[in-house]
């Protein structure tokens, strides 16, 4: 795959996702938009460039630079598979399943804000709790942080993804794993900031 | 509204408004369907009705929703938004004195629907059920309310229903007396045992919850007594909370003192409306309401991942109790957490549950 082709695919996907109503979809988007200056780990040969396990999935969180108080605070969460094989990722405790736990630490001007959402006790995951990410592909989801965090006060907010991924499976036959077999994997999503202005 | 009235009161209710919905023909057509909302042709009619138009602060507010396939062919509907009495999402747009009312219920973002997420309605067929308004929308102030059908907000795949329904104004008018937020309301309806129910718990469910609470109290009392009686590491302590230190055992003691006191004295509300595969969930900022789900009902009363242990787990989440999180699920991950990070183990609900369940029993 040449760089030119990669761009074409990304453009194509942008066009597709603009009109889609699904909350998330797999996109063949080898280069997430916010990271164009990073040394691009080209999708076709990721193994040579990223031998470390933790680097096999890239995570990008994005929020608008500013939001008016009282309005939704849309957060986009994207995982990209940098390996040459499909990965099966348990969606739990990531925005890929919505906000079903305190997935983010949110601070306003340095002080942690109250989490108002739910916390869920779960049994064994089912297969549909996993999302398949093809080699070089991304999955993403958008959630409204203001639904689960106190974000009505104007201020400078910092949003950091709390967790890792609770299970990442490389062999489809092993999906789903039982609770006792889950193999969590750290993932690094750089923290983001947004300014909430008075309405 | 209690379960006993479900299914019949709508007959005497005033049938208000009918709106036409564009239904999704099949999952794959969903995305294109949403593009065509404006000219939705209307295959499913929605009607809303209420049994009472004036509600005191003590009464739950629900609206009977009836979906009827008025087309000549079978249609498929997303089952998340079909009220079946166990619905836990807001289906409505609510106003008070003309102003929009805030949605305060759970906000769920789902994966793209698959074939099993749809139910098929034959031509002429109807489905109806009660959908909750109180507990889902801010009814803290008295006033003239309107309720219209609209699935929840924001970019969801079922936008086709939302927008189509909003095109038509099928409103129910209600006068609602202001009531406290759900947690305050719960305290007002507390029983002598400190336990009350919401979300249409059946009597057998209530008795099962009540037994589980009794066992949960025993678990918490025993755990608290145990922790207050140790002055050095033990197998049981180390297994679930990791390396012993006076600071850490102090945290564990204070957590279990709070869990024990809350289970004994707090106005606990257990809600049975959840129909998900989970054991249970809570909103940690809203004590002491615990929503129990499908896995809870199949769990044993005591032992590993039991009903009683689940109540300990959930109680530990409340900010005013122990403010725990869910860093890891299951015994194996909880044990690993105790080894890798005692601090996180002391902040993890399952570690508290397994310490309390103590199954198999450790010295």
Coordinates of C-alpha atoms in Angstrom, one line a residue:
Chain A
X1 CA 0.0 0.0 0.0
X2 CA 1.5 3.3 -1.0
X3 CA 1.1 6.5 1.0
X4 CA -1.1 7.9 -1.8
X5 CA -3.4 4.9 -1.6
X6 CA -3.5 5.2 2.2
X7 CA -4.7 8.8 1.9
X8 CA -7.2 7.9 -0.7
X9 CA -8.7 5.3 1.6
X10 CA -8.7 7.7 4.5
X11 CA -10.5 10.3 2.5
X12 CA -13.0 7.7 1.2
X13 CA -13.8 6.8 4.8
X14 CA -14.2 10.3 5.9
X15 CA -16.7 10.8 3.2
X16 CA -18.5 7.6 4.3
X17 CA -18.6 8.4 7.9
X18 CA -19.9 11.9 7.4
X19 CA -23.2 10.5 6.4
X20 CA -23.4 7.5 8.7
X21 CA -25.8 7.3 11.6
X22 CA -24.1 4.4 13.3
X23 CA -22.3 5.5 16.5
X24 CA -19.2 3.7 15.6
X25 CA -17.9 1.8 12.7
X26 CA -14.8 0.3 11.5
X27 CA -12.9 2.5 9.3
X28 CA -9.8 1.7 7.2
X29 CA -8.0 4.8 8.5
X30 CA -4.4 4.0 8.9
X31 CA -3.5 7.5 10.1
X32 CA -5.8 9.0 12.7
X33 CA -6.2 12.7 11.9
X34 CA -4.8 14.1 15.1
X35 CA -1.4 12.4 14.7
X36 CA -0.2 13.4 11.2
X37 CA 3.2 14.5 12.4
X38 CA 4.1 11.3 14.2
X39 CA 6.5 9.0 12.4
X40 CA 3.8 7.2 10.5
X41 CA 3.8 3.5 11.3
X42 CA 2.6 2.5 7.9
X43 CA -0.1 -0.2 8.2
X44 CA 1.4 -2.9 5.9
X45 CA 4.6 -3.5 7.9
X46 CA 3.9 -2.7 11.5
X47 CA 5.7 -5.7 13.0
X48 CA 9.1 -4.4 12.2
X49 CA 8.4 -0.9 13.6
X50 CA 6.4 -1.8 16.6
X51 CA 7.6 -5.0 18.2
X52 CA 6.4 -4.1 21.7
X53 CA 3.1 -5.5 22.8
X54 CA 1.8 -2.3 24.2
X55 CA 2.4 -0.6 20.9
X56 CA 0.2 -2.9 18.9
X57 CA -2.9 -0.8 19.5
X58 CA -2.8 3.0 19.1
X59 CA -5.3 5.0 21.1
X60 CA -6.4 8.5 20.3
X61 CA -8.9 10.5 22.4
X62 CA -10.2 13.8 21.0
X63 CA -12.6 16.5 22.2
X64 CA -13.5 19.9 20.8
X65 CA -11.1 22.7 21.9
X66 CA -13.9 24.6 23.5
X67 CA -17.5 23.9 24.4
X68 CA -20.2 26.1 25.8
X69 CA -21.4 25.3 29.3
X70 CA -24.5 23.1 29.3
X71 CA -23.9 21.7 25.9
X72 CA -22.7 18.2 25.1
X73 CA -19.0 17.4 25.4
X74 CA -18.5 14.9 22.6
X75 CA -15.4 12.8 23.1
X76 CA -14.1 10.6 20.3
X77 CA -12.2 7.5 21.2
X78 CA -10.3 5.6 18.5
X79 CA -8.2 2.4 18.6
X80 CA -6.0 1.5 15.6
X81 CA -4.6 -2.0 15.1
X82 CA -0.9 -1.6 14.2
X83 CA -0.3 -5.3 13.9
X84 CA -0.6 -7.5 10.8
X85 CA -3.3 -9.7 12.2
X86 CA -6.9 -9.0 13.4
X87 CA -7.3 -8.2 17.1
X88 CA -10.4 -8.9 19.1
X89 CA -10.8 -6.2 21.8
X90 CA -13.1 -6.4 24.7
X91 CA -15.1 -3.1 24.6
X92 CA -15.7 -3.0 28.4
X93 CA -14.6 0.1 30.2
X94 CA -13.9 2.0 27.0
X95 CA -16.2 4.4 25.1
X96 CA -16.6 1.5 22.5
X97 CA -19.4 0.3 24.8
X98 CA -20.6 3.8 25.9
X99 CA -19.9 5.3 29.3
X100 CA -20.5 2.4 31.6
X101 CA -17.9 3.2 34.2
X102 CA -15.5 5.9 35.2
X103 CA -13.4 5.5 32.1
X104 CA -11.9 8.9 32.3
X105 CA -10.4 11.0 35.0
X106 CA -11.8 14.5 34.4
X107 CA -10.4 17.5 36.2
X108 CA -11.5 21.1 36.1
X109 CA -8.6 23.5 36.7
X110 CA -6.8 20.7 38.4
X111 CA -9.6 19.5 40.6
X112 CA -11.2 16.2 39.9
X113 CA -14.9 16.6 39.0
X114 CA -17.6 14.3 40.2
X115 CA -18.5 11.2 38.1
X116 CA -22.2 10.9 37.9
X117 CA -22.5 7.8 35.7
X118 CA -22.9 4.2 36.6
X119 CA -20.6 1.4 37.6
X120 CA -21.4 -2.1 36.5
X121 CA -20.6 -5.6 37.9
X122 CA -20.3 -8.1 35.1
X123 CA -20.2 -11.8 34.5
X124 CA -18.4 -13.5 31.6
X125 CA -18.3 -11.5 28.5
X126 CA -20.2 -12.6 25.4
X127 CA -18.7 -12.6 21.9
X128 CA -20.5 -9.4 21.1
X129 CA -18.7 -7.6 23.9
X130 CA -15.7 -7.8 21.6
X131 CA -14.9 -5.7 18.5
X132 CA -12.7 -7.0 15.7
X133 CA -10.1 -4.7 14.5
X134 CA -8.6 -5.7 11.1
X135 CA -4.9 -5.1 10.5
X136 CA -4.3 -1.4 10.0
X137 CA -8.0 -0.6 10.7
X138 CA -9.5 1.6 13.4
X139 CA -12.6 1.5 15.5
X140 CA -14.0 4.5 17.1
X141 CA -16.9 5.7 19.2
X142 CA -18.2 8.9 20.5
X143 CA -19.7 9.6 23.9
X144 CA -21.1 12.7 25.5
X145 CA -18.9 13.2 28.6
X146 CA -21.3 15.7 30.0
X147 CA -23.8 12.9 30.5
X148 CA -21.6 11.3 33.1
X149 CA -19.4 14.0 34.6
X150 CA -20.1 17.3 36.2
X151 CA -19.0 19.6 33.4
X152 CA -21.4 22.5 33.7
X153 CA -18.9 24.9 35.3
X154 CA -16.8 27.0 33.0
X155 CA -13.1 26.2 33.2
X156 CA -10.2 24.3 31.7
X157 CA -10.9 20.6 31.7
X158 CA -8.4 17.8 31.3
X159 CA -9.6 14.4 30.3
X160 CA -7.4 11.3 30.7
X161 CA -8.4 7.7 29.9
X162 CA -8.1 5.7 33.1
X163 CA -7.7 2.2 32.1
X164 CA -6.2 -0.2 29.7
X165 CA -8.1 -2.7 27.7
X166 CA -9.6 -5.5 29.8
X167 CA -8.9 -8.2 27.2
X168 CA -7.2 -8.3 23.8
X169 CA -7.4 -11.6 22.0
X170 CA -5.4 -12.6 18.9
X171 CA -7.1 -15.9 18.1
X172 CA -10.7 -15.6 17.1
X173 CA -11.4 -19.1 18.5
X174 CA -10.6 -17.8 22.0
X175 CA -13.4 -15.2 21.8
X176 CA -15.0 -14.7 24.2
X177 CA -12.7 -15.5 27.1
X178 CA -14.1 -16.2 30.6
X179 CA -13.7 -13.6 33.3
X180 CA -10.9 -15.7 34.8
X181 CA -9.0 -15.8 31.5
X182 CA -9.1 -12.1 30.5
X183 CA -5.7 -10.7 29.6
X184 CA -5.7 -7.0 30.1
X185 CA -3.4 -4.9 28.0
X186 CA -2.2 -1.4 28.7
X187 CA -3.0 1.2 26.1
X188 CA -1.7 4.7 26.0
X189 CA -4.2 7.5 25.1
X190 CA -2.7 10.9 25.5
X191 CA -4.8 13.1 27.7
X192 CA -6.7 16.0 26.1
X193 CA -8.0 19.3 27.3
X194 CA -11.0 21.4 26.5
X195 CA -12.3 24.8 27.7
X196 CA -15.8 25.1 28.8
X197 CA -17.0 28.7 28.4
X198 CA -19.9 30.4 30.1
X199 CA -23.1 30.0 28.2
Chain B
X1 CA -46.5 2.9 38.6
X2 CA -46.7 -0.6 40.0
X3 CA -46.6 -3.7 38.1
X4 CA -50.1 -4.7 38.8
X5 CA -51.6 -1.9 36.7
X6 CA -49.4 -2.7 33.7
X7 CA -51.3 -3.8 30.7
X8 CA -54.8 -2.7 31.7
X9 CA -54.8 0.9 32.8
X10 CA -54.0 2.1 29.3
X11 CA -57.4 1.0 28.2
X12 CA -59.0 3.6 30.3
X13 CA -56.3 6.2 29.6
X14 CA -56.9 8.9 27.1
X15 CA -55.2 8.0 23.8
X16 CA -53.4 11.0 22.7
X17 CA -52.0 11.6 19.3
X18 CA -50.6 9.2 16.8
X19 CA -47.4 9.6 15.0
X20 CA -46.0 7.7 12.2
X21 CA -42.6 6.2 12.3
X22 CA -40.3 5.1 9.6
X23 CA -39.2 1.7 10.7
X24 CA -36.0 0.1 9.7
X25 CA -36.5 -2.6 7.1
X26 CA -33.4 -4.4 8.1
X27 CA -30.2 -3.6 10.0
X28 CA -28.2 -2.9 7.0
X29 CA -30.7 -0.4 5.8
X30 CA -30.4 1.6 8.9
X31 CA -27.9 4.2 7.8
X32 CA -29.6 5.0 4.7
X33 CA -32.9 5.1 6.5
X34 CA -31.7 7.8 8.8
X35 CA -30.9 10.0 5.8
X36 CA -34.5 9.8 4.7
X37 CA -36.1 10.7 7.9
X38 CA -37.7 13.8 6.6
X39 CA -39.8 11.8 4.2
X40 CA -40.3 8.8 6.4
X41 CA -43.3 7.0 5.1
X42 CA -44.7 5.7 8.3
X43 CA -45.0 2.1 8.8
X44 CA -45.4 2.1 12.5
X45 CA -47.8 4.2 14.4
X46 CA -46.9 5.2 18.0
X47 CA -49.5 6.2 20.5
X48 CA -49.0 7.4 24.0
X49 CA -51.5 7.2 26.8
X50 CA -51.7 7.7 30.5
X51 CA -54.0 6.4 33.1
X52 CA -54.0 9.6 35.2
X53 CA -53.3 13.1 34.1
X54 CA -52.6 14.4 37.5
X55 CA -49.9 12.8 39.6
X56 CA -48.9 13.5 43.2
X57 CA -45.3 13.5 44.3
X58 CA -45.7 10.0 45.7
X59 CA -46.8 8.4 42.4
X60 CA -44.4 7.1 39.8
X61 CA -45.0 8.5 36.3
X62 CA -45.2 6.1 33.4
X63 CA -46.6 6.4 29.9
X64 CA -48.1 3.5 28.0
X65 CA -46.5 3.3 24.6
X66 CA -48.2 1.3 21.8
X67 CA -46.4 0.6 18.6
X68 CA -48.6 -0.6 15.7
X69 CA -47.5 -1.8 12.3
X70 CA -49.9 0.0 10.0
X71 CA -48.2 -1.1 6.8
X72 CA -49.1 -4.1 4.8
X73 CA -45.7 -5.9 5.3
X74 CA -43.7 -7.0 8.3
X75 CA -41.5 -4.4 9.8
X76 CA -38.5 -4.7 12.2
X77 CA -38.1 -2.5 15.2
X78 CA -35.0 -2.0 17.4
X79 CA -35.9 -3.8 20.6
X80 CA -34.0 -1.4 22.8
X81 CA -36.8 1.1 22.4
X82 CA -39.8 -1.2 22.8
X83 CA -41.2 -0.7 26.2
X84 CA -41.5 -4.1 27.8
X85 CA -41.7 -3.0 31.4
X86 CA -38.0 -3.5 31.9
X87 CA -37.0 -0.6 29.7
X88 CA -34.3 1.5 31.4
X89 CA -33.8 4.3 28.9
X90 CA -35.7 7.4 28.3
X91 CA -38.0 7.3 25.3
X92 CA -39.4 10.7 25.6
X93 CA -39.0 14.4 25.2
X94 CA -40.4 16.0 28.3
X95 CA -41.3 19.7 28.9
X96 CA -42.4 21.6 31.9
X97 CA -44.3 24.8 31.3
X98 CA -43.0 24.8 27.8
X99 CA -39.3 24.3 28.8
X100 CA -37.4 21.2 28.0
X101 CA -36.8 19.0 31.1
X102 CA -33.4 17.4 31.7
X103 CA -32.9 13.7 31.1
X104 CA -31.4 12.2 34.3
X105 CA -31.6 8.5 33.6
X106 CA -28.9 6.2 32.3
X107 CA -27.3 7.1 29.1
X108 CA -26.4 4.2 27.0
X109 CA -24.5 4.1 23.7
X110 CA -24.9 0.8 22.0
X111 CA -22.9 -1.0 19.3
X112 CA -24.4 -1.0 15.9
X113 CA -27.4 -3.2 16.0
X114 CA -27.3 -6.8 14.8
X115 CA -30.1 -8.9 13.5
X116 CA -31.0 -10.2 17.0
X117 CA -31.6 -6.6 18.2
X118 CA -34.7 -6.3 16.1
X119 CA -38.2 -7.6 16.7
X120 CA -40.6 -8.2 13.8
X121 CA -44.1 -6.8 13.9
X122 CA -46.5 -8.4 11.5
X123 CA -49.0 -6.2 9.6
X124 CA -51.6 -4.9 12.0
X125 CA -49.6 -6.2 15.0
X126 CA -49.1 -4.0 18.1
X127 CA -46.8 -4.0 21.0
X128 CA -47.4 -2.0 24.0
X129 CA -45.9 -1.4 27.4
X130 CA -45.2 1.1 30.1
X131 CA -42.2 3.3 29.8
X132 CA -40.9 5.2 32.9
X133 CA -40.8 9.0 33.1
X134 CA -40.1 9.5 36.8
X135 CA -36.5 8.6 37.6
X136 CA -35.6 9.3 34.0
X137 CA -36.5 13.0 33.7
X138 CA -36.1 15.8 36.2
X139 CA -39.6 16.1 37.8
X140 CA -38.3 18.1 40.8
X141 CA -40.7 21.0 40.1
X142 CA -44.4 20.9 40.0
X143 CA -46.0 22.0 36.7
X144 CA -47.7 21.3 33.5
X145 CA -45.7 18.6 31.7
X146 CA -45.8 17.3 28.2
X147 CA -44.4 14.0 27.1
X148 CA -43.7 13.1 23.5
X149 CA -42.1 10.1 22.0
X150 CA -38.5 10.5 21.1
X151 CA -35.7 8.0 21.5
X152 CA -32.6 9.3 23.3
X153 CA -30.3 11.9 21.8
X154 CA -27.1 12.2 20.0
X155 CA -25.9 10.3 17.0
X156 CA -27.4 7.1 17.9
X157 CA -28.1 4.5 15.2
X158 CA -31.8 4.6 16.0
X159 CA -32.0 8.2 14.9
X160 CA -34.6 7.1 12.5
X161 CA -37.1 6.6 15.2
X162 CA -36.1 9.7 17.1
X163 CA -36.4 12.1 14.3
X164 CA -39.4 10.7 12.7
X165 CA -41.2 10.7 16.0
X166 CA -40.3 14.3 16.6
X167 CA -41.8 15.3 13.3
X168 CA -45.2 14.6 14.7
X169 CA -46.3 16.0 18.0
X170 CA -47.9 13.2 19.8
X171 CA -48.1 14.7 23.3
X172 CA -49.5 13.6 26.6
X173 CA -50.3 16.4 28.9
X174 CA -49.8 15.8 32.6
X175 CA -49.8 17.8 35.8
X176 CA -47.1 16.5 38.0
X177 CA -46.3 17.5 41.5
X178 CA -42.6 18.1 42.0
X179 CA -40.7 15.3 43.7
X180 CA -37.2 14.9 45.0
X181 CA -34.4 13.4 42.9
X182 CA -34.5 9.6 42.9
X183 CA -32.3 9.1 45.9
X184 CA -34.3 11.5 48.0
X185 CA -37.5 10.0 46.9
X186 CA -36.2 6.6 47.8
X187 CA -35.6 7.7 51.4
X188 CA -39.2 8.8 51.6
X189 CA -40.5 5.3 50.8
X190 CA -38.2 3.3 52.9
X191 CA -39.6 0.3 54.7
X192 CA -38.9 -0.6 58.3
X193 CA -36.1 -2.9 57.1
X194 CA -34.4 -0.1 55.3
X195 CA -35.1 -1.8 52.0
X196 CA -37.5 -0.8 49.3
X197 CA -38.0 -1.8 45.7
X198 CA -38.5 0.0 42.4
X199 CA -38.7 -1.1 38.8
X200 CA -41.4 -3.6 39.2
X201 CA -39.7 -6.3 41.4
X202 CA -42.0 -9.3 41.7
X203 CA -42.7 -10.7 45.1
X204 CA -40.4 -13.6 44.6
X205 CA -37.7 -11.2 43.4
X206 CA -38.3 -9.1 46.5
X207 CA -37.9 -12.1 48.8
X208 CA -34.7 -13.1 47.0
X209 CA -33.3 -9.6 47.4
X210 CA -34.3 -9.5 51.1
X211 CA -32.5 -12.8 51.8
X212 CA -29.5 -11.5 49.9
X213 CA -29.4 -8.4 51.9
X214 CA -29.5 -10.4 55.2
X215 CA -26.5 -12.4 54.0
X216 CA -24.7 -9.3 52.7
X217 CA -25.1 -7.8 56.2
X218 CA -23.6 -10.9 57.7
X219 CA -20.7 -10.7 55.2
X220 CA -20.0 -7.1 56.0
X221 CA -20.2 -7.6 59.7
X222 CA -17.9 -10.6 59.6
X223 CA -15.4 -8.8 57.3
X224 CA -15.4 -5.8 59.5
X225 CA -14.9 -7.9 62.7
X226 CA -12.1 -9.8 60.9
X227 CA -10.2 -6.7 59.8
X228 CA -10.5 -5.1 63.3
X229 CA -9.1 -8.3 64.7
X230 CA -5.9 -8.5 62.7
X231 CA -2.6 -6.7 63.4
X232 CA -0.4 -8.4 60.8
X233 CA -0.8 -9.9 57.4
X234 CA -3.1 -12.9 57.0
X235 CA -3.7 -15.1 54.0
X236 CA -7.2 -13.7 53.5
X237 CA -6.0 -10.1 53.8
X238 CA -3.1 -10.5 51.5
X239 CA -5.0 -12.5 48.9
X240 CA -7.5 -9.7 48.3
X241 CA -5.7 -6.5 49.5
X242 CA -2.1 -7.3 49.0
X243 CA 0.9 -6.3 51.1
X244 CA -0.2 -5.5 54.6
X245 CA 0.5 -2.0 56.1
X246 CA -1.2 -0.1 58.9
X247 CA -2.3 2.5 56.4
X248 CA -3.8 0.0 54.0
X249 CA -5.5 -2.1 56.6
X250 CA -6.9 1.2 58.0
X251 CA -8.4 1.9 54.6
X252 CA -9.9 -1.6 54.4
X253 CA -11.3 -1.2 58.0
X254 CA -12.9 2.1 57.2
X255 CA -14.4 0.8 54.0
X256 CA -16.0 -2.2 55.7
X257 CA -17.2 -0.1 58.6
X258 CA -19.0 2.1 56.1
X259 CA -20.3 -0.9 54.0
X260 CA -21.6 -2.5 57.2
X261 CA -23.3 0.6 58.4
X262 CA -24.9 1.4 55.0
X263 CA -26.2 -2.2 54.6
X264 CA -27.6 -2.0 58.2
X265 CA -29.0 1.5 58.3
X266 CA -29.3 3.1 54.9
X267 CA -32.5 3.5 52.9
X268 CA -31.5 1.0 50.2
X269 CA -33.6 0.8 47.1
X270 CA -33.2 -2.2 44.8
X271 CA -34.5 -1.7 41.3
X272 CA -35.4 -4.8 39.2
X273 CA -36.0 -3.1 35.8
X274 CA -32.6 -3.9 34.4
X275 CA -32.7 -6.5 31.6
X276 CA -29.0 -6.6 30.8
X277 CA -26.5 -9.5 31.2
X278 CA -24.8 -7.7 34.1
X279 CA -25.0 -8.6 37.7
X280 CA -25.9 -5.1 38.8
X281 CA -25.0 -1.5 38.6
X282 CA -25.2 1.7 40.6
X283 CA -24.6 5.4 40.2
X284 CA -22.0 6.0 42.8
X285 CA -23.0 9.6 43.2
X286 CA -26.6 8.5 44.0
X287 CA -26.8 6.3 47.1
X288 CA -28.3 3.9 47.9
X289 CA -30.1 2.7 44.8
X290 CA -28.9 -0.6 43.4
X291 CA -30.0 -1.9 40.0
X292 CA -29.9 -5.7 39.7
X293 CA -29.7 -7.4 36.4
X294 CA -29.9 -10.8 34.8
X295 CA -26.8 -12.4 36.2
X296 CA -27.9 -11.4 39.7
X297 CA -31.0 -13.6 39.4
X298 CA -29.0 -16.7 38.4
X299 CA -26.4 -16.2 41.1
X300 CA -26.5 -18.2 44.4
X301 CA -27.5 -16.3 47.6
X302 CA -24.0 -16.7 49.0
X303 CA -20.5 -17.7 47.8
X304 CA -18.4 -16.4 45.0
X305 CA -20.2 -13.8 42.8
X306 CA -23.3 -14.4 44.8
X307 CA -26.3 -12.1 45.3
X308 CA -25.1 -11.2 48.8
X309 CA -21.6 -10.5 47.5
X310 CA -23.0 -8.4 44.7
X311 CA -24.7 -6.2 47.2
X312 CA -21.4 -5.7 49.1
X313 CA -19.8 -4.9 45.7
X314 CA -22.4 -2.4 44.8
X315 CA -22.5 -0.8 48.2
X316 CA -18.8 -0.3 48.1
X317 CA -19.2 1.9 44.9
X318 CA -21.1 4.7 46.5
X319 CA -19.0 7.8 47.0
X320 CA -20.4 8.1 50.5
X321 CA -19.4 4.5 51.4
X322 CA -16.1 3.5 50.0
X323 CA -16.1 5.1 46.5
X324 CA -14.6 2.1 44.9
X325 CA -14.1 1.7 41.1
X326 CA -14.0 -1.4 38.9
X327 CA -10.4 -1.7 37.9
X328 CA -10.6 -5.4 37.4
X329 CA -13.4 -8.0 37.3
X330 CA -13.2 -11.6 38.5
X331 CA -11.2 -13.5 41.2
X332 CA -8.2 -14.0 39.1
X333 CA -7.8 -10.4 38.0
X334 CA -8.6 -9.2 41.6
X335 CA -5.9 -11.4 43.0
X336 CA -3.4 -10.1 40.4
X337 CA -4.4 -6.5 41.3
X338 CA -3.7 -7.2 45.0
X339 CA -0.2 -8.3 44.1
X340 CA 0.5 -5.5 41.6
X341 CA -1.2 -2.6 43.3
X342 CA -2.6 -2.9 46.8
X343 CA -3.8 0.7 46.5
X344 CA -5.9 -0.2 43.4
X345 CA -7.1 -3.4 45.1
X346 CA -8.4 -1.3 48.0
X347 CA -10.1 0.8 45.3
X348 CA -11.6 -2.1 43.5
X349 CA -15.2 -3.3 44.2
X350 CA -14.6 -7.0 43.3
X351 CA -11.7 -7.2 45.8
X352 CA -14.1 -6.1 48.6
X353 CA -16.7 -8.5 47.4
X354 CA -14.3 -11.5 47.3
X355 CA -12.8 -10.5 50.7
X356 CA -16.3 -10.5 52.1
X357 CA -17.5 -13.7 50.4
X358 CA -14.3 -15.4 51.5
X359 CA -15.0 -18.4 49.3
X360 CA -13.1 -20.7 49.6
X361 CA -12.5 -19.7 53.2
X362 CA -9.0 -18.4 54.0
X363 CA -7.5 -17.9 57.4

